[in-house]
Amino acid sequence: MINQHTREVNRSKGAANSDILLATIFEYMGKMSLETDIHKMLLLLADLGTKLVQADRCTVWLHNRDRHTVWTVAGHGVERISIPDTSGFVGRSIQTGVTLNIGDAYLDEHFNKTVDLETGYRTRSILCMPISNQEGTIIGAFQAINKIGMPSFTANDEKILTFAATYAGKSLESFLLQDELAETQKEIIETLGELGESRSQETGNHVKRVAEYSYALAKLAGLPEEEAMELRYASPMHDIGKVAIPDAILLKPGKLTDAEYETMKKHAVYGYEIFRKSGRQLLKTAAIIAHQHHERWDGQGYPSGLKEDGIHVYGRITAVADVFDALGSDRVYKKAWPLEKITAYFLEQRDRQFEGRLVDLFLDHLDEFLAIRNKYADRG
Ligand code: C2E
Ligand code: SIN
Ligand code: SIN
Ligand code: FE
Ligand code: FE
């Protein structure tokens, strides 16, 4: 009789628990299916883990094989934390593929106390298991810390977190691929930019400076973050068309003849031709910048003689960034100008070569631009 009753109670309790579990799972799967930001995805998975196994906190870690690190985000400030991929329980799970269910972390030789010491947090129980992708390669780890109301995580918690880890593996893989693609894209773009400049013996830092100046000026001009970022990544390619200019002209130590300068000017159209057929947003931006970075506010620029607002704001911004850097640097054909001469030039070219509003923003925030120039100074 008593046994019967106990079983009944247990069964109904179990049913209630699994209802809550299912509701939680569905709630989070809904949120995650809409998520496009890897950082937010990691936080959602961690939140889900916390609820599923009643942990005080949960962290989802991703393995970076190239850097031999595992990384995660700390919270909604989206600060990345990175540790060696051999360190602590996470490192052990990732290296060996085992699930670790630890009652008291302090009794385990693998426990790394540094984080507790820094944060004042007291870690007791830990449940840590690897996350694998579809092919079974370990791509990260799921770590739950401090089981609430019990001395350690149960066998059932292991089962439930395994389920979450399997789901995490499937959903994180496409994110990692996107991240990889985005990083690759940025790297190719920078390399292309450097190629354009290296032919004219300018340094790789020139393209970095132009990128940062363009970004800073875009922000000052009130462009949305997204467009400012587009400019940052695309502006390094403004001179890519120089790859098609003969060395005899590009590397000529002295002043160009009129005919040589006409050839030189074609780099803007060549650059535009390289990118114009692309359907990719970033390369479309690059096409505009390559095409229009030598247009002038007064309509006397090249290659199209566009005027004022007829010049895309990306072209107007890159023009300021490019010339500021060109004047401040040694070229085969000229020495770097002193700063006073450069600022005087920009004032004189207000509403002539450059849009006046941009010149004002630039000169009003000159410190910001000089800090960038310092940070990416040419050595040697
Ligand atoms: P760059 O060296 O990157 O210069 C970019 C722009 O910065 C120039 O566009 C120009 O607007 C400005 N700039 C650079 N140096 C000076 C300068 O000493 N005085 C003034 N007022 N502005 C300067 P620009 O003139 O359309 O030239 C485009 C590219 O053509 C230059 O890119 C450079 O690669 C080449 N180039 C221009 N002039 C000469 C030259 O006399 N000799 C050689 N070898 N190349 C030249
Ligand atoms: C890291 O592995 O240290 C950071 C990961 C990343 O930025 O992709
Ligand atoms: C270009 O002409 O450089 C691209 C199209 C545009 O003007 O925005
Ligand atoms: Fe140019
Ligand atoms: Fe340039």
XYZ file of C-alpha atoms and ligand atoms in Angstrom, residues 197 200 202 206 238-239 242 248-257 261 264-265 267 293-294 302 319 322-327 329 331-335 337 341 345 349 353-354, ligand 1:
89
model
C 49.788 49.456 -51.734
C 53.703 51.449 -54.774
C 53.585 51.798 -49.222
C 48.924 52.647 -44.559
C 40.616 51.953 -52.227
C 43.870 51.730 -54.225
C 47.116 50.349 -58.658
C 57.640 52.807 -64.376
C 54.844 55.168 -63.404
C 53.953 53.871 -59.966
C 57.542 53.824 -58.716
C 58.791 56.908 -60.522
C 60.842 58.870 -57.986
C 59.928 62.267 -59.425
C 56.911 64.140 -60.636
C 54.630 62.436 -63.183
C 54.200 63.886 -66.669
C 49.249 61.082 -64.472
C 47.760 56.798 -62.987
C 44.244 58.158 -62.622
C 43.504 53.141 -60.919
C 37.950 58.255 -53.511
C 39.517 60.816 -55.907
C 38.327 62.034 -61.265
C 39.149 60.944 -49.635
C 43.543 58.761 -47.797
C 44.959 62.224 -48.361
C 45.600 62.817 -44.655
C 47.669 59.663 -44.655
C 49.374 60.310 -48.009
C 50.466 63.816 -46.969
C 53.859 59.780 -45.209
C 56.291 58.461 -50.907
C 58.755 57.597 -53.679
C 57.902 60.991 -55.116
C 57.690 63.175 -52.006
C 58.625 63.568 -48.354
C 54.626 66.916 -44.674
C 51.197 72.088 -43.295
C 46.007 72.223 -46.506
C 40.603 72.671 -49.349
C 38.724 69.130 -52.592
C 36.839 67.920 -49.496
P 48.997 58.550 -53.106
O 50.470 58.764 -53.042
O 48.405 57.550 -52.178
O 48.278 59.925 -52.879
C 46.906 59.996 -52.699
C 46.426 61.419 -52.787
O 47.015 62.204 -51.729
C 46.792 62.127 -54.059
O 45.917 61.817 -55.104
C 46.677 63.583 -53.617
O 45.322 63.959 -53.557
C 47.198 63.543 -52.195
N 48.632 63.863 -52.210
C 49.665 63.037 -52.055
N 50.823 63.709 -52.081
C 50.514 64.988 -52.278
C 51.285 66.192 -52.409
O 52.513 66.202 -52.324
N 50.589 67.369 -52.604
C 49.249 67.392 -52.670
N 48.617 68.553 -52.850
N 48.472 66.274 -52.579
C 49.115 65.100 -52.383
P 46.382 62.007 -56.624
O 47.141 63.259 -56.786
O 45.195 61.804 -57.487
O 47.397 60.836 -56.859
C 46.974 59.489 -56.907
C 48.144 58.602 -56.870
O 48.980 58.860 -58.003
C 49.060 58.804 -55.689
O 48.579 58.092 -54.564
C 50.383 58.272 -56.211
O 50.426 56.875 -56.186
C 50.353 58.709 -57.655
N 51.040 59.998 -57.870
C 50.510 61.248 -57.838
N 51.455 62.160 -58.114
C 52.606 61.495 -58.327
C 53.972 61.892 -58.661
O 54.269 63.074 -58.828
N 54.872 60.905 -58.767
C 54.556 59.595 -58.607
N 55.534 58.654 -58.747
N 53.313 59.161 -58.311
C 52.356 60.125 -58.164
